[in-house]
Structure formats: structure tokens, C-alpha cells
Short mmCIF file of C-alpha atoms in Angstrom, two decimals:
data_model
loop_
_atom_site.label_atom_id
_atom_site.label_comp_id
_atom_site.label_asym_id
_atom_site.label_seq_id
_atom_site.Cartn_x
_atom_site.Cartn_y
_atom_site.Cartn_z
CA UNK Q 1 39.42 2.01 251.49
CA UNK Q 2 41.17 0.08 248.24
CA UNK Q 3 44.22 0.83 246.06
CA UNK Q 4 43.97 1.88 242.72
CA UNK Q 5 46.71 -1.02 241.72
CA UNK Q 6 44.38 -0.82 238.23
CA UNK Q 7 46.06 2.43 236.73
CA UNK Q 8 49.04 2.84 238.30
CA UNK Q 9 49.96 0.11 236.64
CA UNK Q 10 48.61 1.11 233.24
CA UNK Q 11 51.02 4.48 233.65
CA UNK Q 12 53.66 3.95 236.34
CA UNK Q 13 54.62 7.02 236.35
CA UNK Q 14 51.12 8.20 238.37
CA UNK Q 15 51.62 7.83 241.89
CA UNK Q 16 49.27 4.75 243.46
CA UNK Q 17 45.98 6.72 244.67
CA UNK Q 18 42.78 5.25 247.21
CA UNK Q 19 39.61 5.50 245.25
CA UNK Q 20 38.32 7.08 248.84
CA UNK Q 21 40.77 9.54 249.42
CA UNK Q 22 39.13 10.66 245.54
CA UNK Q 23 37.11 13.87 245.61
CA UNK Q 24 33.76 13.53 243.40
CA UNK Q 25 35.80 16.32 241.13
CA UNK Q 26 38.98 13.90 241.39
CA UNK Q 27 36.84 10.98 240.56
CA UNK Q 28 35.36 12.56 236.92
CA UNK Q 29 38.49 13.86 236.35
CA UNK Q 30 40.23 10.77 236.32
CA UNK Q 31 37.29 9.27 235.15
CA UNK Q 32 37.71 11.76 231.21
CA UNK Q 33 41.44 10.50 231.58
CA UNK Q 34 40.38 7.16 231.27
CA UNK Q 35 37.36 7.77 228.17
CA UNK Q 36 39.84 9.73 226.94
CA UNK Q 37 41.66 6.21 225.75
CA UNK Q 38 38.21 4.97 224.41
CA UNK Q 39 38.68 6.07 220.72
CA UNK Q 40 41.86 3.87 220.11
CA UNK Q 41 40.61 0.92 222.05
CA UNK Q 42 37.48 1.27 219.99
CA UNK Q 43 39.41 1.38 217.08
CA UNK Q 44 41.69 -1.54 218.22
CA UNK Q 45 39.06 -3.87 218.31
CA UNK Q 46 38.29 -3.72 214.82
CA UNK Q 47 41.79 -4.99 214.18
CA UNK Q 48 42.47 -8.36 215.74
CA UNK Q 49 45.50 -7.42 217.59
CA UNK Q 50 46.29 -10.10 220.00
CA UNK Q 51 45.85 -8.44 223.25
CA UNK Q 52 42.19 -7.17 223.01
CA UNK Q 53 39.81 -7.49 225.97
CA UNK Q 54 36.68 -6.72 226.94
CA UNK Q 55 35.20 -7.00 230.88
CA UNK Q 56 31.47 -7.73 230.95
CA UNK Q 57 29.87 -6.26 234.33
CA UNK Q 58 26.41 -6.22 233.57
CA UNK Q 59 25.38 -5.27 237.25
CA UNK Q 60 21.53 -3.81 237.09
CA UNK Q 61 22.45 -0.13 239.12
CA UNK Q 62 18.59 0.84 238.98
CA UNK Q 63 16.99 2.16 241.96
CA UNK Q 64 13.72 -0.01 241.90
CA UNK Q 65 10.42 0.36 243.75
CA UNK Q 66 10.90 -3.15 244.43
CA UNK Q 67 14.24 -5.15 245.24
CA UNK Q 68 14.71 -8.70 243.45
CA UNK Q 69 15.84 -11.41 245.37
CA UNK Q 70 18.71 -13.29 244.50
CA UNK Q 71 17.69 -15.32 241.75
CA UNK Q 72 15.83 -13.08 239.46
CA UNK Q 73 19.46 -10.40 240.01
CA UNK Q 74 21.19 -13.77 239.03
CA UNK Q 75 19.26 -14.30 235.50
CA UNK Q 76 19.85 -10.66 234.62
CA UNK Q 77 22.93 -10.89 234.97
CA UNK Q 78 23.16 -13.62 232.36
CA UNK Q 79 20.59 -12.56 230.66
CA UNK Q 80 23.99 -10.70 228.55
CA UNK Q 81 25.85 -14.17 227.95
CA UNK Q 82 24.82 -13.36 224.12
CA UNK Q 83 27.89 -11.35 224.67
CA UNK Q 84 29.70 -14.52 224.80
CA UNK Q 85 29.17 -14.42 221.06
CA UNK Q 86 31.72 -12.05 220.89
CA UNK Q 87 34.05 -14.64 221.45
CA UNK Q 88 34.01 -15.32 217.20
CA UNK Q 89 36.46 -12.57 217.69
CA UNK Q 90 39.02 -15.10 217.42
CA UNK Q 91 41.48 -13.22 219.64
CA UNK Q 92 39.39 -11.59 222.03
CA UNK Q 93 39.55 -11.99 225.63
CA UNK Q 94 36.77 -11.62 228.43
CA UNK Q 95 35.84 -10.99 231.49
CA UNK Q 96 32.45 -11.72 232.95
CA UNK Q 97 31.49 -10.78 236.00
CA UNK Q 98 28.29 -12.13 238.07
CA UNK Q 99 27.30 -12.17 241.53
CA UNK Q 100 27.37 -15.87 241.70
CA UNK Q 101 28.76 -18.75 239.62
CA UNK Q 102 27.47 -19.35 236.17
CA UNK Q 103 25.95 -22.93 235.31
CA UNK Q 104 28.61 -24.71 233.18
CA UNK Q 105 26.62 -26.20 230.90
CA UNK Q 106 24.91 -22.66 230.50
CA UNK Q 107 28.54 -21.31 229.11
CA UNK Q 108 28.59 -24.69 226.71
CA UNK Q 109 24.99 -23.28 225.37
CA UNK Q 110 25.93 -20.11 224.75
CA UNK Q 111 29.80 -21.28 222.87
CA UNK Q 112 27.85 -24.35 220.72
CA UNK Q 113 26.08 -20.66 219.60
CA UNK Q 114 29.39 -18.99 217.63
CA UNK Q 115 29.53 -19.63 214.33
CA UNK Q 116 32.43 -20.40 212.25
CA UNK Q 117 34.68 -20.98 215.81
CA UNK Q 118 35.35 -23.52 217.92
CA UNK Q 119 33.97 -23.75 221.15
CA UNK Q 120 37.69 -24.92 223.17
CA UNK Q 121 38.93 -22.21 221.58
CA UNK Q 122 36.45 -19.91 222.85
CA UNK Q 123 36.18 -20.92 226.19
CA UNK Q 124 40.27 -20.40 226.89
CA UNK Q 125 39.62 -17.07 226.11
CA UNK Q 126 37.18 -16.85 228.63
CA UNK Q 127 36.64 -16.02 231.83
CA UNK Q 128 33.89 -16.08 234.00
CA UNK Q 129 33.82 -14.06 237.55
CA UNK Q 130 32.02 -14.47 240.46
CA UNK Q 131 31.77 -12.32 243.52
CA UNK Q 132 29.71 -15.01 245.60
CA UNK Q 133 27.17 -13.16 246.64
CA UNK Q 134 23.93 -13.37 246.30
CA UNK Q 135 22.14 -10.82 247.90
CA UNK Q 136 20.10 -8.56 246.02
CA UNK Q 137 22.07 -5.50 245.80
CA UNK Q 138 23.64 -4.36 242.20
CA UNK Q 139 26.65 -6.10 241.32
CA UNK Q 140 29.57 -3.31 240.92
CA UNK Q 141 28.79 -2.49 244.37
CA UNK Q 142 29.33 -5.97 245.30
CA UNK Q 143 32.30 -5.32 243.09
CA UNK Q 144 34.15 -2.26 245.03
CA UNK Q 145 34.12 -3.86 248.41
CA UNK Q 146 36.17 -6.76 247.32
CA UNK Q 147 40.06 -5.00 246.46
CA UNK Q 148 41.69 -8.48 245.92
CA UNK Q 149 38.69 -9.91 243.95
CA UNK Q 150 39.25 -6.24 241.25
CA UNK Q 151 42.93 -7.11 241.69
CA UNK Q 152 42.16 -10.84 240.68
CA UNK Q 153 39.94 -8.81 237.04
CA UNK Q 154 42.76 -6.33 236.48
CA UNK Q 155 45.07 -9.15 236.28
CA UNK Q 156 43.17 -10.73 233.88
CA UNK Q 157 43.37 -7.40 231.46
CA UNK Q 158 46.46 -8.31 228.99
CA UNK Q 159 46.27 -4.35 227.81
CA UNK Q 160 44.31 -1.60 229.19
CA UNK Q 161 45.43 0.03 226.47
CA UNK Q 162 43.16 -2.58 224.31
CA UNK Q 163 40.42 -3.17 226.93
CA UNK Q 164 37.20 -1.83 228.18
CA UNK Q 165 34.57 -2.19 229.86
CA UNK Q 166 31.03 -3.09 229.07
CA UNK Q 167 28.53 -2.16 231.86
CA UNK Q 168 24.49 -2.24 232.14
CA UNK Q 169 24.20 0.42 233.38
CA UNK Q 170 25.99 3.51 234.04
CA UNK Q 171 25.77 4.98 237.13
CA UNK Q 172 28.93 5.96 239.54
CA UNK Q 173 29.70 2.54 240.58
CA UNK Q 174 30.04 2.37 237.14
CA UNK Q 175 32.69 5.16 237.13
CA UNK Q 176 34.41 4.46 240.12
CA UNK Q 177 34.52 0.34 238.83
CA UNK Q 178 35.99 2.04 235.75
CA UNK Q 179 39.16 4.09 237.53
CA UNK Q 180 39.87 0.87 239.56
CA UNK Q 181 40.33 -1.28 236.73
CA UNK Q 182 42.26 1.26 234.85
CA UNK Q 183 39.61 1.01 231.51
CA UNK Q 184 37.25 3.43 229.78
CA UNK Q 185 34.25 2.32 229.24
CA UNK Q 186 31.33 2.40 226.91
CA UNK Q 187 28.57 3.60 228.16
CA UNK Q 188 26.93 6.80 229.12
CA UNK Q 189 28.61 9.76 231.80
CA UNK Q 190 26.95 9.12 234.82
CA UNK Q 191 27.17 13.39 234.45
CA UNK Q 192 25.15 12.56 232.22
CA UNK Q 193 21.87 9.75 233.45
CA UNK Q 194 19.66 12.97 233.99
CA UNK Q 195 18.90 13.95 230.45
CA UNK Q 196 17.61 10.10 230.78
CA UNK Q 197 15.38 10.40 233.43
CA UNK Q 198 11.65 11.30 232.56
CA UNK Q 199 12.29 15.23 233.67
CA UNK Q 200 15.22 14.98 231.44
CA UNK Q 201 13.69 13.17 228.82
CA UNK Q 202 11.26 16.00 228.12
CA UNK Q 203 13.54 18.42 228.45
CA UNK Q 204 15.64 16.44 224.92
CA UNK Q 205 12.33 16.68 223.57
CA UNK Q 206 12.34 20.44 223.59
CA UNK Q 207 16.07 20.60 221.99
CA UNK Q 208 15.49 18.35 219.44
CA UNK Q 209 12.10 19.74 218.19
CA UNK Q 210 9.87 16.52 218.37
CA UNK Q 211 6.56 16.14 219.38
CA UNK Q 212 6.34 14.64 222.93
CA UNK Q 213 2.88 14.67 225.30
CA UNK Q 214 1.31 17.42 226.99
CA UNK Q 215 2.69 17.55 230.29
CA UNK Q 216 4.57 19.03 233.26
CA UNK Q 217 8.80 17.87 234.86
CA UNK Q 218 10.80 18.65 237.75
CA UNK Q 219 7.93 18.00 240.37
CA UNK Q 220 7.74 16.66 243.48
CA UNK Q 221 4.67 16.60 245.82
CA UNK Q 222 1.18 15.29 246.02
CA UNK Q 223 0.97 18.88 245.58
CA UNK Q 224 3.10 19.41 242.63
CA UNK Q 225 1.34 17.11 240.59
CA UNK Q 226 -2.67 18.18 241.37
CA UNK Q 227 -1.63 21.40 240.10
CA UNK Q 228 0.01 20.08 237.34
CA UNK Q 229 -2.88 18.24 236.38
CA UNK Q 230 -5.85 21.34 236.42
CA UNK Q 231 -2.93 23.27 234.41
CA UNK Q 232 -3.17 20.81 231.76
CA UNK Q 233 -6.92 20.19 232.47
CA UNK Q 234 -7.06 24.04 231.55
CA UNK Q 235 -5.20 23.90 228.40
CA UNK Q 236 -6.25 20.59 226.61
CA UNK Q 237 -9.61 18.02 226.77
CA UNK Q 238 -8.02 15.17 228.71
CA UNK Q 239 -8.57 12.31 229.23
CA UNK Q 240 -6.26 10.53 230.96
CA UNK Q 241 -3.37 11.39 232.42
CA UNK Q 242 0.59 9.54 233.38
CA UNK Q 243 1.94 10.10 237.32
CA UNK Q 244 6.00 9.10 236.56
CA UNK Q 245 8.98 8.55 238.60
CA UNK Q 246 11.85 10.20 237.33
CA UNK Q 247 13.93 7.10 237.73
CA UNK Q 248 10.41 4.20 237.17
CA UNK Q 249 12.20 1.53 235.33
CA UNK Q 250 10.13 -1.66 232.64
CA UNK Q 251 6.59 1.20 233.83
CA UNK Q 252 6.49 -0.32 236.74
CA UNK Q 253 7.43 3.42 238.51
CA UNK Q 254 4.16 5.22 236.76
CA UNK Q 255 -0.15 5.95 237.42
CA UNK Q 256 -3.03 6.52 235.75
CA UNK Q 257 -5.40 9.29 236.81
CA UNK Q 258 -9.14 9.11 235.09
CA UNK Q 259 -9.70 12.76 234.37
CA UNK Q 260 -13.19 11.21 233.24
CA UNK Q 261 -16.14 13.21 234.44
CA UNK Q 262 -14.44 15.59 236.94
CA UNK Q 263 -16.44 19.28 237.69
CA UNK Q 264 -15.17 21.27 234.74
CA UNK Q 265 -11.77 23.73 234.44
CA UNK Q 266 -11.58 26.05 236.98
CA UNK Q 267 -14.51 25.13 238.73
CA UNK Q 268 -14.95 24.70 242.50
CA UNK Q 269 -15.25 21.54 243.48
CA UNK Q 270 -12.83 20.63 240.31
CA UNK Q 271 -9.30 21.02 243.12
CA UNK Q 272 -10.45 18.39 245.17
CA UNK Q 273 -11.88 15.81 242.98
CA UNK Q 274 -8.92 15.80 241.17
CA UNK Q 275 -7.00 15.19 244.33
CA UNK Q 276 -8.97 12.56 244.98
CA UNK Q 277 -8.09 10.84 241.82
CA UNK Q 278 -5.26 11.38 242.31
CA UNK Q 279 -4.72 9.70 245.86
CA UNK Q 280 -6.40 6.98 243.75
CA UNK Q 281 -4.87 6.45 240.61
CA UNK Q 282 -4.17 3.30 239.20
CA UNK Q 283 -0.38 2.12 240.13
CA UNK Q 284 1.69 0.05 237.40
CA UNK Q 285 3.91 -2.13 239.82
CA UNK Q 286 1.75 -4.88 241.27
CA UNK Q 287 3.34 -4.99 244.54
CA UNK Q 288 4.05 -0.87 244.96
CA UNK Q 289 1.88 1.00 247.10
CA UNK Q 290 0.70 4.50 247.25
CA UNK Q 291 2.75 5.34 250.29
CA UNK Q 292 6.09 3.90 248.16
CA UNK Q 293 5.03 5.92 245.10
CA UNK Q 294 4.45 9.25 246.76
CA UNK Q 295 7.40 8.98 249.11
CA UNK Q 296 9.77 7.73 245.69
CA UNK Q 297 7.93 11.05 243.85
CA UNK Q 298 9.46 12.69 246.71
CA UNK Q 299 12.71 11.59 246.47
CA UNK Q 300 13.31 11.30 243.15
CA UNK Q 301 11.16 13.63 241.14
CA UNK Q 302 8.73 13.27 238.29
CA UNK Q 303 6.62 14.12 235.94
CA UNK Q 304 2.67 14.46 234.80
CA UNK Q 305 1.71 14.62 231.12
CA UNK Q 306 -1.87 13.29 228.60
CA UNK Q 307 -1.95 9.66 228.20
CA UNK Q 308 -2.41 9.24 224.49
CA UNK Q 309 -5.19 8.28 223.12
CA UNK Q 310 -6.42 6.81 219.67
CA UNK Q 311 -8.57 4.21 217.61
CA UNK Q 312 -4.75 1.74 217.56
CA UNK Q 313 -1.80 2.74 219.98
CA UNK Q 314 1.31 1.22 219.74
CA UNK Q 315 4.70 1.64 221.34
CA UNK Q 316 7.56 0.98 219.31
CA UNK Q 317 11.04 2.27 220.36
CA UNK Q 318 14.43 3.22 218.03
CA UNK Q 319 17.52 1.39 219.34
CA UNK Q 320 20.52 3.85 217.99
CA UNK Q 321 24.46 4.59 219.62
CA UNK Q 322 27.00 7.46 219.98
CA UNK Q 323 30.42 5.76 218.63
CA UNK Q 324 33.47 7.09 220.89
CA UNK Q 325 34.55 8.35 217.39
CA UNK Q 326 31.11 11.08 217.56
CA UNK Q 327 29.24 8.68 214.66
CA UNK Q 328 24.84 8.29 215.69
CA UNK Q 329 24.17 5.03 214.09
CA UNK Q 330 20.77 3.38 214.50
CA UNK Q 331 20.90 0.01 215.01
CA UNK Q 332 16.93 -1.41 215.24
CA UNK Q 333 13.31 -0.63 215.78
CA UNK Q 334 11.02 -2.77 218.10
CA UNK Q 335 7.59 -3.16 218.65
CA UNK Q 336 7.13 -3.37 222.77
CA UNK Q 337 5.03 -5.61 224.17
CA UNK Q 338 3.69 -4.46 226.94
CA UNK Q 339 1.73 -5.99 229.92
CA UNK Q 340 0.48 -4.49 233.31
CA UNK Q 341 -2.89 -3.41 234.53
CA UNK Q 342 -2.81 -0.90 232.44
CA UNK Q 343 -0.57 -1.57 229.82
CA UNK Q 344 2.53 -0.28 230.33
CA UNK Q 345 5.03 -2.62 231.86
CA UNK Q 346 7.74 -3.93 229.57
CA UNK Q 347 6.94 -7.51 228.82
CA UNK Q 348 8.76 -8.21 225.15
CA UNK Q 349 9.42 -6.89 221.66
CA UNK Q 350 9.21 -7.68 217.82
CA UNK Q 351 11.72 -6.28 215.32
CA UNK Q 352 11.66 -4.85 213.25
CA UNK Q 353 8.87 -2.07 214.12
CA UNK Q 354 6.02 -2.63 211.51
CA UNK Q 355 6.88 -0.43 208.30
CA UNK Q 356 3.87 1.61 209.21
CA UNK Q 357 5.92 3.87 211.14
CA UNK Q 358 9.31 2.45 211.61
CA UNK Q 359 10.47 5.81 209.59
CA UNK Q 360 8.87 8.16 211.51
CA UNK Q 361 9.84 7.05 214.90
CA UNK Q 362 13.37 6.70 213.20
CA UNK Q 363 13.44 10.42 211.83
CA UNK Q 364 12.34 12.00 215.27
CA UNK Q 365 14.86 9.06 217.29
CA UNK Q 366 18.28 10.70 214.93
CA UNK Q 367 17.18 14.31 216.06
CA UNK Q 368 17.38 13.02 220.18
CA UNK Q 369 20.29 10.94 219.05
CA UNK Q 370 22.26 14.62 217.21
CA UNK Q 371 21.29 16.37 220.74
CA UNK Q 372 22.50 13.80 223.36
CA UNK Q 373 25.83 14.02 220.89
CA UNK Q 374 26.24 17.43 221.10
CA UNK Q 375 25.76 16.59 224.73
CA UNK Q 376 28.70 14.52 225.21
CA UNK Q 377 26.50 10.83 225.71
CA UNK Q 378 28.33 8.10 224.69
CA UNK Q 379 27.00 4.47 224.08
CA UNK Q 380 24.50 2.52 223.30
CA UNK Q 381 20.24 4.13 224.11
CA UNK Q 382 17.01 3.69 223.26
CA UNK Q 383 13.96 6.29 222.55
CA UNK Q 384 10.27 4.49 223.18
CA UNK Q 385 7.13 6.30 221.89
CA UNK Q 386 3.32 6.64 221.55
CA UNK Q 387 2.28 6.32 218.03
CA UNK Q 388 -1.71 7.01 217.72
CA UNK Q 389 -3.81 6.35 214.55
CA UNK Q 390 -6.91 8.09 213.56
CA UNK Q 391 -8.04 6.65 210.22
CA UNK Q 392 -4.79 5.27 207.89
CA UNK Q 393 -2.72 8.67 209.33
CA UNK Q 394 0.36 7.44 212.10
CA UNK Q 395 1.31 10.40 214.55
CA UNK Q 396 4.78 9.99 217.02
CA UNK Q 397 5.48 11.28 220.04
CA UNK Q 398 8.21 10.18 222.01
CA UNK Q 399 7.78 9.33 225.78
CA UNK Q 400 11.26 7.91 227.17
CA UNK Q 401 15.03 8.12 226.63
CA UNK Q 402 16.89 4.96 228.30
CA UNK Q 403 20.23 5.65 228.63
CA UNK Q 404 21.51 2.05 229.06
CA UNK Q 405 20.93 -1.28 227.65
CA UNK Q 406 17.46 -2.33 227.99
CA UNK Q 407 14.91 -5.30 226.56
CA UNK Q 408 15.65 -5.08 223.79
CA UNK Q 409 19.11 -4.68 223.58
CA UNK Q 410 20.26 -8.87 223.82
CA UNK Q 411 17.65 -10.42 220.97
CA UNK Q 412 18.79 -8.04 218.71
CA UNK Q 413 22.61 -8.64 219.14
CA UNK Q 414 22.06 -12.39 219.42
CA UNK Q 415 20.04 -12.30 216.35
CA UNK Q 416 22.79 -9.77 214.16
CA UNK Q 417 25.44 -12.08 216.36
CA UNK Q 418 24.18 -15.02 214.89
CA UNK Q 419 23.92 -13.81 211.28
CA UNK Q 420 26.66 -10.75 210.97
CA UNK Q 421 23.39 -9.42 209.50
CA UNK Q 422 22.55 -5.00 210.03
CA UNK Q 423 19.09 -3.03 210.17
CA UNK Q 424 18.78 -1.13 207.21
CA UNK Q 425 16.86 1.83 208.64
CA UNK Q 426 16.06 3.49 205.33
CA UNK Q 427 14.03 0.28 204.09
CA UNK Q 428 13.18 -0.80 207.98
CA UNK Q 429 14.32 -4.63 207.15
CA UNK Q 430 17.53 -7.02 209.17
CA UNK Q 431 19.39 -8.56 205.87
CA UNK Q 432 21.96 -10.87 206.35
CA UNK Q 433 25.33 -10.70 203.94
CA UNK Q 434 23.28 -13.16 201.66
CA UNK Q 435 20.18 -11.15 201.77
CA UNK Q 436 18.24 -12.70 203.27
CA UNK Q 437 15.48 -11.64 205.74
CA UNK Q 438 15.09 -11.95 209.72
CA UNK Q 439 12.68 -11.02 212.16
CA UNK Q 440 12.28 -11.66 215.89
CA UNK Q 441 10.11 -12.34 218.62
CA UNK Q 442 11.37 -12.37 222.68
CA UNK Q 443 10.45 -12.23 225.60
CA UNK Q 444 11.81 -12.00 229.86
CA UNK Q 445 8.73 -12.94 230.88
CA UNK Q 446 7.85 -16.79 229.82
CA UNK Q 447 6.59 -17.83 233.10
CA UNK Q 448 4.86 -20.35 234.33
CA UNK Q 449 4.66 -22.53 238.22
CA UNK Q 450 4.89 -25.69 236.05
CA UNK Q 451 8.50 -24.36 235.11
CA UNK Q 452 9.82 -24.54 238.32
CA UNK Q 453 9.77 -28.40 237.99
CA UNK Q 454 12.57 -28.14 235.88
CA UNK Q 455 16.17 -28.37 236.22
CA UNK Q 456 18.60 -26.75 233.58
CA UNK Q 457 20.08 -30.11 232.48
CA UNK Q 458 15.81 -30.47 232.10
CA UNK Q 459 16.16 -27.57 230.19
CA UNK Q 460 18.41 -28.82 228.11
CA UNK Q 461 17.24 -32.50 227.97
CA UNK Q 462 14.32 -30.31 226.05
CA UNK Q 463 15.87 -28.67 223.63
CA UNK Q 464 17.32 -31.44 222.56
CA UNK Q 465 14.54 -34.20 222.56
CA UNK Q 466 12.03 -31.42 220.37
CA UNK Q 467 14.51 -29.17 218.18
CA UNK Q 468 13.85 -25.79 220.32
CA UNK Q 469 17.18 -25.05 219.01
CA UNK Q 470 18.70 -22.17 216.69
CA UNK Q 471 19.73 -23.53 213.23
CA UNK Q 472 22.77 -21.58 212.09
CA UNK Q 473 21.97 -22.66 208.08
CA UNK Q 474 18.85 -21.78 207.70
CA UNK Q 475 19.31 -19.05 210.37
CA UNK Q 476 15.80 -19.66 212.17
CA UNK Q 477 15.04 -21.56 215.68
CA UNK Q 478 15.66 -20.17 219.86
CA UNK Q 479 18.16 -18.87 221.45
CA UNK Q 480 17.02 -18.62 225.69
CA UNK Q 481 18.74 -16.48 228.39
CA UNK Q 482 17.43 -16.55 231.77
CA UNK Q 483 18.04 -19.73 231.71
CA UNK Q 484 18.70 -20.35 235.66
CA UNK Q 485 15.38 -18.80 237.44
CA UNK Q 486 13.66 -21.63 235.90
CA UNK Q 487 13.56 -23.98 238.33
CA UNK Q 488 13.44 -20.80 241.58
CA UNK Q 489 11.57 -18.67 239.68
CA UNK Q 490 9.60 -20.29 236.69
CA UNK Q 491 10.43 -17.69 234.20
CA UNK Q 492 12.64 -17.56 231.75
CA UNK Q 493 13.63 -15.43 228.11
CA UNK Q 494 13.68 -16.67 224.78
CA UNK Q 495 14.52 -14.82 221.44
CA UNK Q 496 12.26 -16.62 218.40
CA UNK Q 497 13.59 -15.66 215.43
CA UNK Q 498 12.52 -16.76 211.12
CA UNK Q 499 11.94 -15.29 207.87
CA UNK Q 500 8.97 -13.79 207.73
CA UNK Q 501 7.17 -11.54 211.06
CA UNK Q 502 4.53 -14.22 211.21
CA UNK Q 503 7.20 -17.06 210.86
CA UNK Q 504 8.89 -15.36 214.03
CA UNK Q 505 5.83 -15.28 215.64
CA UNK Q 506 5.37 -19.36 214.43
CA UNK Q 507 8.40 -20.04 216.23
CA UNK Q 508 7.96 -18.32 219.07
CA UNK Q 509 4.37 -19.74 219.58
CA UNK Q 510 5.72 -23.10 219.77
CA UNK Q 511 8.81 -22.73 221.73
CA UNK Q 512 5.82 -21.83 224.58
CA UNK Q 513 3.54 -24.72 223.23
CA UNK Q 514 6.62 -26.88 223.82
CA UNK Q 515 7.99 -25.76 227.23
CA UNK Q 516 4.91 -24.80 228.96
CA UNK Q 517 3.85 -28.82 227.98
CA UNK Q 518 6.85 -30.95 229.16
CA UNK Q 519 7.06 -28.68 232.20
CA UNK Q 520 3.66 -29.16 233.50
CA UNK Q 521 3.37 -33.47 232.10
CA UNK Q 522 6.95 -34.30 233.78
CA UNK Q 523 6.26 -37.16 235.51
CA UNK Q 524 6.05 -37.45 239.50
CA UNK Q 525 7.87 -39.90 241.44
CA UNK Q 526 4.41 -42.05 242.30
CA UNK Q 527 4.06 -42.20 238.15
CA UNK Q 528 7.09 -43.69 237.18
CA UNK Q 529 6.87 -46.99 240.21
CA UNK Q 530 3.31 -47.19 238.29
#
């Protein structure tokens, strides 16, 4: 049992309670009390007060189909070290929590990027906290098991009235962490998470009047999938359909059913033929089995919907936020870079999205954002679309809402923090205060077995020798992330910034070429002796 000392310290007149003694309803009530302080904390963040602080807990609290190894969990937690750039605010204190210790040289790498700030001054206001637990579980779960560590973190907060929690996802674990620390959380209330499931998304799209693929939601079983497909075939001429888990992440919970060449709708042989196609459907997650997929489908539910086809099919997204003051803001648009067996796995992004359809998806995303704000949703979220071209006309269909930070969050905010620029949705460009247009290409998946031959120090040596860094004068170049996974997983991420879309691609291509060439040409001990 954990004593809520943080909450008691925030209000000395409240009697100490144990989190484990609180019912779900009582926890929600305590969370609501804390969230009521968030508007004032949000306003204070813009006043440069001496006791402002944030607690960053980048816990990947998601129900993944396949558990990730400890090294990748750590790397995903370190993916949000770009938030250290917030320390450009000269009085802000940051407490950044990870499962394992972060290599000091990685921290120094990010602090050196700070524009107009002495790194040592920022470092004095940064508190890196390691749980010391590399097991493949959510970071927040590990924290909640350690009351002494929670008390230590709470003690680092100078003023809870001017502090808030920055999570990656917002489950009941993060709600409980906010209660433990006695600070509000900038993110969606866990009670709203159903709106971000595949079934919940379709409801929101309907209510917002936004086009989305034909299909059905709130399905549970194999038979539900088959019956939904039969009804879809009777209503439309469908070549392919998607079967999606309600809580799938990065495309891994998706599958494609080929409906070509089947007996006609309503015929005697249709149902067994459709059932056979579902049994053999193509799974997007390479490590996912049909048995596991259907088990998760029965547990969490899912949807069936038409797979949209056209002369050209792309997958852009729009990022928005609802502030604690209730404002709906369009932050950015991206073209997603997808891969995997059927092209549904998220690999990276290009920013901003192409002008040919960026305004179209922005208008639809704004309608979705307004509906979410009406329902009380708070924080950053993204809306994924499928856009199809027939002739010279583009059409857009919304397919997913992610009520959390995602793969486009860290590249965009890295660019924003480094340049102090802003995305102008009405003209679909990102410009710095000096009016210089900027573009980026980013990935979390620069992978090659040869990269395992590089240590973190080797990686920084490559950067120094080859000029793979961000140039603050030109405001172009490369920023790396997920650096710690290079040796164990042979994988890193990077954000490449250029003055044009083509320029950003050129910066990215050079970075990829240089890093892989360096990794593959590393001299062996024998070569050094010879």
C-alpha cells in the first residue's frame, strides 16, 4: 500500500489516505480534483515563474500484441528526450523518469541542442530518475510499485500548483500516478480512452459528420467478422476489407481480407468461402499468429471496414490538441511512411503533408477535434486518414484517432523547439519567426544488423566526423533519437530538417547513407593489427 503523501502535502488539511483503499470512483473523483488545477498551472507555464516544473513519464502503457524487449522499451522511453529542449525556459525544472539509467552522453547531446541556453544551466534544472527495472512492463506500473521512489520524485517538485505530469499514454496507471504525485496530468482522461479505440473512432466520425470507410464496429468473435463481411458485400462492391483490433498500435493489430473471386452475395457458398478467407487473412504484425489475433479480438473487440483503393492511396495524419483552457488547436499535418506486409505498419513521416490534400484533412480533423472537446477530451491527439486519388480529385476518409502522443509527435516538436516556428494550417506550411520555411523527414526505424557494432560513443564520433548534426544557424540538419538501442537492437531514429521537402529528403538520405556506411566499414581487431 502506498500513502498519498504527495496529495497530503499539496493540501495539509486533507487526511492521508492509501491509494489501495480508494475505489475506482474515488480515484476518479481525486483525479478530477487535481485536473481542476490544470488551467492555472497551464497559464503559469507561460509566466516564467521561478518554481515551474514538469514530470515526464514516457511510459508505453499499451496492450501490445507482442512484448518488446527491455532495450526497445528503454529506447521508446528515451524517444521523448527532445522534451529536454523545454529547458530553454530559464526557470523550468524537469523531472524525467525512465526504466533504466540514460547514458550521460545522450543527455548532453540534447542539452547541447538548446538554442540560447548555457547547457550547464539547463542541466542544473534537470533531474533524471531511473527506476532500475528493465523488465518489459509499463514504466508507470514499475513506479507505482515503488513508494520510496515516488516520494523522492514528489520531493523534487518545488510547487505542485505550478507542475503537471506529461505522460506518453494516459491509462488508469497514469491517473493513479498523478494522484500519487498530487499533480494534474496533461492528457486524455482514461475514462475517454474508449473514444480512441477503433470502434470508438467510428462513433466519433459519425457524430462529427466526417467521412469514414463503410463497415461495422463493436465486434467480438470470428463469426461476428464473417457476418459483418457478408453484410458489407451485400451493401457494396468490396475488393478488400480490413479487420482491426480495437487497441492495435502502429498497424500491428490489422489484417487484410481478400474478397475477390468469391461466390456472389447471398449465394449458398458465400458464407463458407468468406469464412475461409478470414481464416487465411494477411496479418500485418509479422510476429502475430492468427490464434493470438482472434484471442485479442475476443478480449478487446474490433471492427471490420472496407479497404479503400484508388489510383493513388496515401496515409496522412493531422495532429491537434485541446488545451486546458478548452481551445482546439491544429498543430501539424504529416504524410506517414508505412511498411510491413500490407503497407500498414508505421515507420516514419514527412512534414508537412502534401498541399494537395492537407487542407481537406485539416477541415475534417478540426470537426473531430471539436467533437472530442465537447466530450471533455484534453491533450494531444492525432487523426489518421486514407486519401485516395481518382483523376485529379482527392477524397479523404478518417480511419483512426490516437488519444496520445505518437510517432509524429517527437519529430514535429523537435523542429518546433529548435526553430521556434509554427505550422500555418491555412497555407499548409511551417515557418520560423524569420519566415523561413522548414520541412522534415523522420523515422524510428533506421535498422541494420551492422549498427549493433556501434556503441553510443561510436555514434557520437561518427556525428562529429561527418557533420551529422543540427546547424542552429542554417536551422537544418539531423537530430537523432532512440540512441541507446543502437548496440543491442541495431536500430536508431532520426529527424532530418531541410528548407524544402526535397531538401529534407536529401538530408535524411545522406544521414542514412553515412550511418550505414560507417557501421558496415568498422575495422575489426584483425584489420587494425594488420
